[in-house]
Short mmCIF file of N, CA and C in Angstrom, two decimals:
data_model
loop_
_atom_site.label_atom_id
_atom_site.label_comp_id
_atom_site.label_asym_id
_atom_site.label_seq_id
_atom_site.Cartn_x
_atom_site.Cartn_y
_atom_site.Cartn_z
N UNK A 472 87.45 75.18 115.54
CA UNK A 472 88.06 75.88 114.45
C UNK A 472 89.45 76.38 114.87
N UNK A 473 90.45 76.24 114.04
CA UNK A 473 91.74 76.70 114.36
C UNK A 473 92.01 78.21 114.08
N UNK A 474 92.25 78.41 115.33
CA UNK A 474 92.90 80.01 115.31
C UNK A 474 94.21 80.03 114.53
N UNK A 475 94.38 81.76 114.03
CA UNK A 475 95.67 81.55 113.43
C UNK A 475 97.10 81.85 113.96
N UNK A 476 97.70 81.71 114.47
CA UNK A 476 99.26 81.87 115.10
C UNK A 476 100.39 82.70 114.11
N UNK A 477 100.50 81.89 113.22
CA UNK A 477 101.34 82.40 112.31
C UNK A 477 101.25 83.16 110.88
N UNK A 478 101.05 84.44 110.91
CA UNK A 478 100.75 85.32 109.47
C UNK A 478 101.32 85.68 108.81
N UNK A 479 101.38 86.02 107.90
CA UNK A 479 101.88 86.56 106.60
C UNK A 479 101.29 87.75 105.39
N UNK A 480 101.62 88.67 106.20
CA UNK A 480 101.30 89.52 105.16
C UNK A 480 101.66 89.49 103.97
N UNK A 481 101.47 89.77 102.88
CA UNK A 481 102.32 89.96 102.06
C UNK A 481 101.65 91.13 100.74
N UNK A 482 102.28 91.84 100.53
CA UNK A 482 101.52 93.56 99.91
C UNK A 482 102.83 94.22 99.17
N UNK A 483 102.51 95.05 97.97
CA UNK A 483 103.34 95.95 97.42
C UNK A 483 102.61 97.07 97.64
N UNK A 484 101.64 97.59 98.49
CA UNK A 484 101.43 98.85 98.51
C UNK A 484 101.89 99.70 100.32
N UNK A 485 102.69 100.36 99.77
CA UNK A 485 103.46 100.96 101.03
C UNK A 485 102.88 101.70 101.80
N UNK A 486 101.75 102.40 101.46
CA UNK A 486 101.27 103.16 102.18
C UNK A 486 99.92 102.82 102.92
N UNK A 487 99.03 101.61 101.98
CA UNK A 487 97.70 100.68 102.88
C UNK A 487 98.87 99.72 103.90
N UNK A 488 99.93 99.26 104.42
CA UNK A 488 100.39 98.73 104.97
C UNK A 488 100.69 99.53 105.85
N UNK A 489 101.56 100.62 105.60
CA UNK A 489 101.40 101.50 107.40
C UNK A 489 99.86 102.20 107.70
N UNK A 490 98.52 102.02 107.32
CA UNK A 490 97.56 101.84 107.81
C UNK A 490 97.14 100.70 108.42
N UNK A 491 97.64 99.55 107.65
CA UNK A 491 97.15 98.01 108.41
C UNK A 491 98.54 98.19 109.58
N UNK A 492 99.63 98.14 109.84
CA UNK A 492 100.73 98.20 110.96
C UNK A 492 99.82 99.21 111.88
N UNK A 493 99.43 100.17 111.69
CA UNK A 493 99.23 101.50 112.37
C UNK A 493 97.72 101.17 113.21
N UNK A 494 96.62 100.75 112.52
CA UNK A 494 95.77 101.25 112.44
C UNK A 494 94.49 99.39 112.72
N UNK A 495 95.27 98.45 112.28
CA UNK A 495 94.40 97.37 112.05
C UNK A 495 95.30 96.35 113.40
N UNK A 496 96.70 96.12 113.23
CA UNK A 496 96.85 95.30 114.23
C UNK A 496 97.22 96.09 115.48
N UNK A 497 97.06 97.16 116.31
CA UNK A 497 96.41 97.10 117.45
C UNK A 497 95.44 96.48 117.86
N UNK A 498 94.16 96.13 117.15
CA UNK A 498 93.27 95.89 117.30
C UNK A 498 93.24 94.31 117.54
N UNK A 499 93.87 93.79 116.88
CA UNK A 499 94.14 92.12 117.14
C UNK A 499 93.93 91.60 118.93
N UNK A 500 92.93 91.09 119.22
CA UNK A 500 92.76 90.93 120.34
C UNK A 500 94.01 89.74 120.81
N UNK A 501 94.86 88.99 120.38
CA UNK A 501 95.12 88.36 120.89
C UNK A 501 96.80 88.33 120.08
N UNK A 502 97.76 87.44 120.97
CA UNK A 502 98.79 87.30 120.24
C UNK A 502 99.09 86.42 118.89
N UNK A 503 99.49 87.17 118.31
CA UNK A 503 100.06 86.44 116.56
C UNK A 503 101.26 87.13 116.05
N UNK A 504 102.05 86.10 115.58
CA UNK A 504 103.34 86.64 115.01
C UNK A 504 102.92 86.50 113.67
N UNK A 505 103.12 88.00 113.20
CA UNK A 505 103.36 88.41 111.95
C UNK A 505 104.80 88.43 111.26
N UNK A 506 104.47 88.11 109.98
CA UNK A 506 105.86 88.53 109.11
C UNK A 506 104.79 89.13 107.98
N UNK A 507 106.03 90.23 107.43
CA UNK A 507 105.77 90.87 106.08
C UNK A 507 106.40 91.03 105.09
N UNK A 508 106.00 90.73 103.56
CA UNK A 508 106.84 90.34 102.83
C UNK A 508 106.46 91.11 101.57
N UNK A 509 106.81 90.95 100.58
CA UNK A 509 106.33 91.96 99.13
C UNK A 509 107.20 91.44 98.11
N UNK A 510 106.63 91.50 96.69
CA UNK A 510 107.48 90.65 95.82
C UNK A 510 108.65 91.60 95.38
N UNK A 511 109.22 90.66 94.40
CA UNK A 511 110.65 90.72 94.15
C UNK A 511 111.02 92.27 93.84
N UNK A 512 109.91 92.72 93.05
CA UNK A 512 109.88 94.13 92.34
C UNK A 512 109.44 95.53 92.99
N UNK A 513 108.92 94.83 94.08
CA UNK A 513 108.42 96.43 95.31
C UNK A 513 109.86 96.92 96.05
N UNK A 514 109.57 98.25 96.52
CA UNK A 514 110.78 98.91 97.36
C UNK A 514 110.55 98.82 98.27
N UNK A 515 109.35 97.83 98.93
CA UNK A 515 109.11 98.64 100.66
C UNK A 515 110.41 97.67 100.97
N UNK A 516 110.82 98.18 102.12
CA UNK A 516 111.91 97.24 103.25
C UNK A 516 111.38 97.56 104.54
N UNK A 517 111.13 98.01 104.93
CA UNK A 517 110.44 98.26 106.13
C UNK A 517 109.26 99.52 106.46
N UNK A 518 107.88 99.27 107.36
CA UNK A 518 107.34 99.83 107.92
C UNK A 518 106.69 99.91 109.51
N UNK A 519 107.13 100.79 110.20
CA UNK A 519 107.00 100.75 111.37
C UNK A 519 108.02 99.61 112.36
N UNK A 520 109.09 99.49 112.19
CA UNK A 520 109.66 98.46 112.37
C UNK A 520 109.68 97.06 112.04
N UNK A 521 108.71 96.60 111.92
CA UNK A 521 108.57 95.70 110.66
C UNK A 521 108.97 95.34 109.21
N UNK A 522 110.22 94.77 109.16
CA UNK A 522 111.19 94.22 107.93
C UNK A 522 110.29 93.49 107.23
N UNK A 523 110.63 93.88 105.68
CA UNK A 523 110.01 93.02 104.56
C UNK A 523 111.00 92.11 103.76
N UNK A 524 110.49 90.59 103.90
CA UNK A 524 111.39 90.11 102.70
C UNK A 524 110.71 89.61 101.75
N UNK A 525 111.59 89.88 100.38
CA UNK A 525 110.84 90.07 98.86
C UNK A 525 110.79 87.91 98.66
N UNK A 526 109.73 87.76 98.55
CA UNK A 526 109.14 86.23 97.91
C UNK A 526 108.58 86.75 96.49
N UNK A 527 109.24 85.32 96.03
CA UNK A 527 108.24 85.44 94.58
C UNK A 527 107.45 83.72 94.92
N UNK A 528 105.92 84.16 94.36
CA UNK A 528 105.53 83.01 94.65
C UNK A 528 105.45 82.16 93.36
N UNK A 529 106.38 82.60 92.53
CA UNK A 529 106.22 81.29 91.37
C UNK A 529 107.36 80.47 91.72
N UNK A 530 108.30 80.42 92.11
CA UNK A 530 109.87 79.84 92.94
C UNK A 530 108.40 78.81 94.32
N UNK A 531 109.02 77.37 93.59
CA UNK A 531 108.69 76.34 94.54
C UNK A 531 109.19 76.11 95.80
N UNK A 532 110.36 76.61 95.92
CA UNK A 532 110.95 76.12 97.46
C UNK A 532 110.40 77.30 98.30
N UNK A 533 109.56 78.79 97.52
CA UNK A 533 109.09 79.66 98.75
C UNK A 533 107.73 79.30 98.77
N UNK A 534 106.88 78.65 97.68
CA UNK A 534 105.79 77.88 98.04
C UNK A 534 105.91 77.02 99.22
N UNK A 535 106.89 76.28 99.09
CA UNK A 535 106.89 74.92 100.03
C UNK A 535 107.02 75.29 101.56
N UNK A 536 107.75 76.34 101.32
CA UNK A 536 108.13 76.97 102.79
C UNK A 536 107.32 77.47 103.95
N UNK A 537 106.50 78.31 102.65
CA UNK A 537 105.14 79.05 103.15
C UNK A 537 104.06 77.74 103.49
N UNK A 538 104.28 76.84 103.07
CA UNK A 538 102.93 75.90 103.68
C UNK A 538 103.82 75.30 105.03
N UNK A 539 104.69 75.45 105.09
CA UNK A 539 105.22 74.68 106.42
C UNK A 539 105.18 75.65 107.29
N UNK A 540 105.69 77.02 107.45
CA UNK A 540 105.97 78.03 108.17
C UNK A 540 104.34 79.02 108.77
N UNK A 541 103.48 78.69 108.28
CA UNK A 541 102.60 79.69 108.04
C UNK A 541 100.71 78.74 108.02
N UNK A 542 100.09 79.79 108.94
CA UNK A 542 98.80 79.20 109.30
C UNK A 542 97.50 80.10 108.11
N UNK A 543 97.69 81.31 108.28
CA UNK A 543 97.52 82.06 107.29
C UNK A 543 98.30 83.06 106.70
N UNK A 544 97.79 83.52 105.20
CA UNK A 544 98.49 84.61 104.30
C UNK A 544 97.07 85.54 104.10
N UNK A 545 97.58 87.07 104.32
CA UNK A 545 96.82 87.87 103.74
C UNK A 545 97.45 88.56 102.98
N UNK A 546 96.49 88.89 101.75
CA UNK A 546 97.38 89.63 100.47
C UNK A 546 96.94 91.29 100.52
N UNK A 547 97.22 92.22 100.66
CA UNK A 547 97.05 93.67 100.59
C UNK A 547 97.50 93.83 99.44
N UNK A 548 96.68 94.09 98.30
CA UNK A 548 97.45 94.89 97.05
C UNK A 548 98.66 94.17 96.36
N UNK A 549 98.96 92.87 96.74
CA UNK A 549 100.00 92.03 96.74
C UNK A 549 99.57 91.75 94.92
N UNK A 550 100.89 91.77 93.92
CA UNK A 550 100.96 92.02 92.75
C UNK A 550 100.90 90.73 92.24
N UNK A 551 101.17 89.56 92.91
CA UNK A 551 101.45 88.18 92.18
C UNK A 551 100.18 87.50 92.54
N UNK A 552 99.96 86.23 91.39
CA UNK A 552 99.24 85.34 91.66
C UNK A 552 99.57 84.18 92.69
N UNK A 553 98.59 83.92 93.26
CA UNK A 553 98.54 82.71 94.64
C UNK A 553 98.49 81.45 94.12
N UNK A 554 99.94 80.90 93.70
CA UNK A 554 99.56 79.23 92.88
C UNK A 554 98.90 78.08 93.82
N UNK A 555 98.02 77.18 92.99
CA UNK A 555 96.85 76.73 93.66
C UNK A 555 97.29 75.70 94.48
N UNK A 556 98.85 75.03 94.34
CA UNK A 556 99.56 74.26 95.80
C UNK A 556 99.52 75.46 96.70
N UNK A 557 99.33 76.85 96.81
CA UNK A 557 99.64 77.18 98.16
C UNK A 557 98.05 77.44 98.94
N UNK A 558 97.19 77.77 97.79
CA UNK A 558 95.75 78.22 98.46
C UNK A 558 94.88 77.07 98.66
N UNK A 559 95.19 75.17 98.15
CA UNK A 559 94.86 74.49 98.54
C UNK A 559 95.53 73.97 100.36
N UNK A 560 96.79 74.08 100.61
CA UNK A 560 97.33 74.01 101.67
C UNK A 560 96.89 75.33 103.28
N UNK A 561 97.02 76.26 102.83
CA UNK A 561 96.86 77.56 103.57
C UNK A 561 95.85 78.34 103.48
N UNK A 562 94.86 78.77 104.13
CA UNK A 562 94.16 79.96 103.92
C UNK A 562 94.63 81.04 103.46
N UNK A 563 94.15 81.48 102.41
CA UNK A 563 94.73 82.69 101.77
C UNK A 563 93.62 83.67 101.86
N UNK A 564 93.56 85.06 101.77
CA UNK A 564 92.77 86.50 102.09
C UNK A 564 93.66 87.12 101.12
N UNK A 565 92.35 87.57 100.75
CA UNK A 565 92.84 89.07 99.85
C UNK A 565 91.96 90.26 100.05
N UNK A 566 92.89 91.47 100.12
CA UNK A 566 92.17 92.75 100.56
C UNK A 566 92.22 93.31 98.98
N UNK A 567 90.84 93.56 98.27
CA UNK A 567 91.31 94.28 97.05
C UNK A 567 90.31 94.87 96.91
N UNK A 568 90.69 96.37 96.33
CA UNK A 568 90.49 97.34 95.73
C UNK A 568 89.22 97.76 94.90
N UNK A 569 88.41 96.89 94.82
CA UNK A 569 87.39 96.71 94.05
C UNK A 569 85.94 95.85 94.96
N UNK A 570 84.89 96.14 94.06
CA UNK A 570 83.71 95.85 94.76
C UNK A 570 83.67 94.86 94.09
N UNK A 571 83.97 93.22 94.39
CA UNK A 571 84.05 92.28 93.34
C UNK A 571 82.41 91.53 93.63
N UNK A 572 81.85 90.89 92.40
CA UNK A 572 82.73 90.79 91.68
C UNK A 572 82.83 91.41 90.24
N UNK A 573 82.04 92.52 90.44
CA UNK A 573 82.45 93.88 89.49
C UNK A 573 83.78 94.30 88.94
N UNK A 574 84.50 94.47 89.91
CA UNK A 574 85.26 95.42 89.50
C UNK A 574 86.74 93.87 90.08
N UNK A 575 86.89 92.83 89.38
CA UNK A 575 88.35 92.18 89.64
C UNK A 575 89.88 92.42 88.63
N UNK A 576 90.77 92.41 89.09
CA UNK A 576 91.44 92.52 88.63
C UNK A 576 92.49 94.15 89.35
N UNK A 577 93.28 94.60 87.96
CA UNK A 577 94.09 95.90 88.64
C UNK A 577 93.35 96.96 87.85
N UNK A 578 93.72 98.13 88.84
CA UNK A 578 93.19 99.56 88.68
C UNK A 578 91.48 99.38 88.74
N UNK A 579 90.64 98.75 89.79
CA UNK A 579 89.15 98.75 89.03
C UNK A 579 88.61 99.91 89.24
N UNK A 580 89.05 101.17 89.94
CA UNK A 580 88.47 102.76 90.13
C UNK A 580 88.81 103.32 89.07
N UNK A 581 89.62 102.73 87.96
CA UNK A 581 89.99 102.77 86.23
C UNK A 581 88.38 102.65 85.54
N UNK A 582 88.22 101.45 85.97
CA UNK A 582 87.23 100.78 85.13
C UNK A 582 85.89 101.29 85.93
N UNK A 583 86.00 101.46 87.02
CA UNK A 583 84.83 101.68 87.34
C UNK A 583 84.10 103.57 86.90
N UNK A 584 85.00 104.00 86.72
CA UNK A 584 84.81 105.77 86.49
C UNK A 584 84.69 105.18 84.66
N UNK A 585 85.26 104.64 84.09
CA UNK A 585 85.33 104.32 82.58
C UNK A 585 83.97 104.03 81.87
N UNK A 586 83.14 102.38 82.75
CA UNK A 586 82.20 102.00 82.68
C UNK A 586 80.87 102.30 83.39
N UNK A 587 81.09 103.26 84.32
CA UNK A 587 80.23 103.84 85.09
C UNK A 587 79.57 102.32 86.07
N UNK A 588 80.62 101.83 86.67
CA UNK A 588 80.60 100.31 87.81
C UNK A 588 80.59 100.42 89.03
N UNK A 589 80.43 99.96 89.97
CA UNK A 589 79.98 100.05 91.10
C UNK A 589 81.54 99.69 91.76
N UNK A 590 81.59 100.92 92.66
CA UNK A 590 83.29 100.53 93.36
C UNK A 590 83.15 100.36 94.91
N UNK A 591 84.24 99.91 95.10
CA UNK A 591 84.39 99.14 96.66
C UNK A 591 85.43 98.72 97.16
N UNK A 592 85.42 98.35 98.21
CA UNK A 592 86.39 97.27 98.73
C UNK A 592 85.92 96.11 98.91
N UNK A 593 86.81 94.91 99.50
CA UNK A 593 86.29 93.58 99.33
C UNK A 593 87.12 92.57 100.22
N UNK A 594 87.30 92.02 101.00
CA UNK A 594 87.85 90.59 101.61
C UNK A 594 87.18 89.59 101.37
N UNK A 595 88.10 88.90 100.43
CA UNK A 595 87.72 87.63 100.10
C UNK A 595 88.98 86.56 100.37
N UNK A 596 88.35 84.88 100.09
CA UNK A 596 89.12 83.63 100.04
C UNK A 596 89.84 83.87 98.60
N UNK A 597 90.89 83.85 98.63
CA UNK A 597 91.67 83.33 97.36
C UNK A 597 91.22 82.27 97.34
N UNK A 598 90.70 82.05 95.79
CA UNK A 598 91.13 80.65 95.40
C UNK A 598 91.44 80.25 93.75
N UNK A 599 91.38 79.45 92.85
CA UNK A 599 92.21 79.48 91.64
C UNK A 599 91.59 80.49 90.73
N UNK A 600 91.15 81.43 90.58
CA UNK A 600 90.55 82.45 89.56
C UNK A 600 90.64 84.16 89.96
N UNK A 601 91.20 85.05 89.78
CA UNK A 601 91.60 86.09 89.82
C UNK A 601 90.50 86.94 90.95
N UNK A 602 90.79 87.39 91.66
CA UNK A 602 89.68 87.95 92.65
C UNK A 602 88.29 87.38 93.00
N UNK A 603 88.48 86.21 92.66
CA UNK A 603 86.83 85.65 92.30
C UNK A 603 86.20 84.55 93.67
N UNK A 604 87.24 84.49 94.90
CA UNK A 604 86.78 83.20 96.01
C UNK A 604 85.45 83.91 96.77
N UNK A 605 85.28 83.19 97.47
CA UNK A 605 84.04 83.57 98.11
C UNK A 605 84.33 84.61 99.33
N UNK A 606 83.38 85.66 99.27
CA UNK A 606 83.45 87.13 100.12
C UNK A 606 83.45 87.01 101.24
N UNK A 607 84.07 87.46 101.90
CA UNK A 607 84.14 87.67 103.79
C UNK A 607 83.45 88.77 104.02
N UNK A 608 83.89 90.24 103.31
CA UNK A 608 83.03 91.28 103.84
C UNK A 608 83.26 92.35 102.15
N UNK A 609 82.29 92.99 101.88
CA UNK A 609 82.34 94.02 100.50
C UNK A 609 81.45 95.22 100.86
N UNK A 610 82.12 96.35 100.92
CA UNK A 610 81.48 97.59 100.66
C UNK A 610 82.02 98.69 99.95
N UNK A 611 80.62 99.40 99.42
CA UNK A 611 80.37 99.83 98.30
C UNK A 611 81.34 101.55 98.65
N UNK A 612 81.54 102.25 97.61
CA UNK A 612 82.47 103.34 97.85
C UNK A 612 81.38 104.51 96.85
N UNK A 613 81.09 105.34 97.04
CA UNK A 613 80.22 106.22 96.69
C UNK A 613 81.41 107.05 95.29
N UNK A 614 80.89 106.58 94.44
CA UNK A 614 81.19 107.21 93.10
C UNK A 614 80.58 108.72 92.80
N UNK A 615 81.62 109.83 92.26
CA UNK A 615 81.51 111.33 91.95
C UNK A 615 81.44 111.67 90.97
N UNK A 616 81.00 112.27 90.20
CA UNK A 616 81.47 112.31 89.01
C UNK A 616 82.67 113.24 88.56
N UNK A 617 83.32 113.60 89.76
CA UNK A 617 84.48 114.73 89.41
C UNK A 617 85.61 113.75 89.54
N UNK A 618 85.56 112.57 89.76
CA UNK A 618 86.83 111.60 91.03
C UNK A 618 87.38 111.34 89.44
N UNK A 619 88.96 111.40 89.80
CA UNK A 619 89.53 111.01 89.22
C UNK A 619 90.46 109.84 89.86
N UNK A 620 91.22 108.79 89.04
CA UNK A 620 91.06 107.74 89.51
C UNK A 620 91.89 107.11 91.18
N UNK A 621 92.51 108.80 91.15
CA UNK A 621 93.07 108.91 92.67
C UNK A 621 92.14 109.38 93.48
N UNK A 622 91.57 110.51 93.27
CA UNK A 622 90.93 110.49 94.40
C UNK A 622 89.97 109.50 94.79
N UNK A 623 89.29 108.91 94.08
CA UNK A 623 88.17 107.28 94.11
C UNK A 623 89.30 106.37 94.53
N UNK A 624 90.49 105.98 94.15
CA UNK A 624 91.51 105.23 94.64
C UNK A 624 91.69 105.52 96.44
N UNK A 625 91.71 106.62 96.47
CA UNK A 625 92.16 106.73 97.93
C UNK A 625 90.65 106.41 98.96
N UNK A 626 89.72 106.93 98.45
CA UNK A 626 88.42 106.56 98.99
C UNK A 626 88.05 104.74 99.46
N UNK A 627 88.85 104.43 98.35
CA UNK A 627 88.74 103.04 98.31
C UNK A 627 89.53 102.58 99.26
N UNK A 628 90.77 103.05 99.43
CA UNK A 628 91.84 102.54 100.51
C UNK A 628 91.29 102.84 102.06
N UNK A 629 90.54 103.86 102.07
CA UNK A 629 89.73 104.04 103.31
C UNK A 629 88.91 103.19 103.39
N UNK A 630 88.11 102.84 103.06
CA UNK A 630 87.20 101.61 103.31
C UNK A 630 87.54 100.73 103.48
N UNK A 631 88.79 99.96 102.64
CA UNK A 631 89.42 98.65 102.92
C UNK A 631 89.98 99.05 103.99
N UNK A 632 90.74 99.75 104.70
CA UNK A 632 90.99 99.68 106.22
C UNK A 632 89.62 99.63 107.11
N UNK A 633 88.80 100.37 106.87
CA UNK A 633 87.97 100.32 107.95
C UNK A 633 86.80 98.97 107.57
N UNK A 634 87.14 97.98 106.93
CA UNK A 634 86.63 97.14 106.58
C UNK A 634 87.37 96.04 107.50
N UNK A 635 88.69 95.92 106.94
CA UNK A 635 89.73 95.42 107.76
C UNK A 635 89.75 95.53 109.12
N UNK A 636 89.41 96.67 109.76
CA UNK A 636 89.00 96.60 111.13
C UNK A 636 88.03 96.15 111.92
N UNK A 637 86.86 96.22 110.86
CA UNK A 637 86.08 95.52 111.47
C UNK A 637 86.21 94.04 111.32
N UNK A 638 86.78 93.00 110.88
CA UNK A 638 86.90 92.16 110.49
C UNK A 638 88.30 91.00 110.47
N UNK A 639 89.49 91.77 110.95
CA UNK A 639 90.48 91.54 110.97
C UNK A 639 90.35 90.37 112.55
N UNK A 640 89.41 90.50 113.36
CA UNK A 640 89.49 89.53 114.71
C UNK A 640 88.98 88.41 114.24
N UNK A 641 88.03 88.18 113.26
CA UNK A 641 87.39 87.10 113.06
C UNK A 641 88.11 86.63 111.90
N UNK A 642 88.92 87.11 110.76
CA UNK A 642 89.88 86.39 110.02
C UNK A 642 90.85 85.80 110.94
N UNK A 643 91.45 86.40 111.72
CA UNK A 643 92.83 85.73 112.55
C UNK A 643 92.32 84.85 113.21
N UNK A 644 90.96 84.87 113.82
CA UNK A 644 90.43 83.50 114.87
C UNK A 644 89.60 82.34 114.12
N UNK A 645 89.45 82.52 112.36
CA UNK A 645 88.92 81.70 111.63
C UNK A 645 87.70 81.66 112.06
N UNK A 646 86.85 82.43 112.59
CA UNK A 646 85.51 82.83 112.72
C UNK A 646 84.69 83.55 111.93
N UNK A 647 84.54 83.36 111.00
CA UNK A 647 83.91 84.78 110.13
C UNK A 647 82.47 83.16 109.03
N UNK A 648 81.80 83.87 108.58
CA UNK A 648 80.97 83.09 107.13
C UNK A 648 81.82 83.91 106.39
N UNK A 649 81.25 83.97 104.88
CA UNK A 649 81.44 83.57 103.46
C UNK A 649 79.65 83.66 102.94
N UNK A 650 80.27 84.15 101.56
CA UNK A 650 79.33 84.15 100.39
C UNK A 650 79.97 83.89 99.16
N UNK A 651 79.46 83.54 98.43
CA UNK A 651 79.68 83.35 96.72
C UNK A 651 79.47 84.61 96.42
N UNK A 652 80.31 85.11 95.64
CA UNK A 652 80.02 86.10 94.42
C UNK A 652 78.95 86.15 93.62
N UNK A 653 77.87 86.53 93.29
CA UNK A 653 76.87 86.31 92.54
C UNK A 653 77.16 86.64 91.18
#
């Protein structure tokens, strides 16, 4: 199985990213060059020394680029869709916000306090359908009935890091199973 060398973050949320810089790649047992990037419309430019440059992934020549340059992409909170030339070429990961496949899509600590749904975090395979590839790792986030959709939001961002930690050696070394979404 091929290990991964070359990564790509790519995330619009500024503040789960200096937890993953801070907090997830120490932990990387081995060497990998990262880059980090965020679309056209986010402000991050840098965290922790780490420069961001803005890709949009509907522009073909940064598709094309990214399959030449890059072994894997992980998406943190990353706002754009993954067109299906890049997630057929590259392993793609997504860290999201939700206990899928309950809660896919944006804001699901919205929907989940709304509909009374089961919330979480989740690492999964991108692949052509909105949060929906098959699961690497999902856990559940203990719903309050006082949480409003920040404080359940931030609960959630804790878990996806410490999810991410546990799990972040066996995404980069392409070691991990998979499940289907039920």
């Amino acid at each position: 199985m091929k290990k991964y060398k070359k990564v790509l973050i790519i995330t619009d949320n500024h503040r789960i990213t200096e937890r993953f810089v801070g907090e997830v790649i120490p932990l990387i047992t081995r060497d990998i060059n990262f880059e980090f990037a965020c679309s056209p419309s986010s402000n991050i430019e840098q965290v922790d020394g780490f420069k961001f440059r803005k890709i949009d992934l509907r522009e073909e020549i940064v598709v094309d680029k990214l399959i030449k340059t890059k072994d894997l992409i992980i998406s943190i909170h990353c706002k754009q869709l993954f067109p299906i030339k890049l997630i057929k070429k590259i392993n793609c990961i997504n860290v999201h916000p939700g206990y899928n496949p309950v809660n896919r899509g944006w804001y699901p600590q919205v929907f989940a306090i709304i509909n009374d749904f089961d919330i979480g975090a989740t690492i999964h395979e991108i692949d052509d359908k909105l949060d929906n590839g098959n699961i690497i790792c999902r856990s559940k986030v203990q719903k309050y009935i006082y949480d409003t959709s920040d404080t359940l939001y931030n609960r959630v961002v804790e878990e996806e890091i410490k999810i991410l930690i546990e799990n972040i050696n066996s995404i980069v070394d392409n070691n991990y199973e998979t499940f289907k979404p039920e």
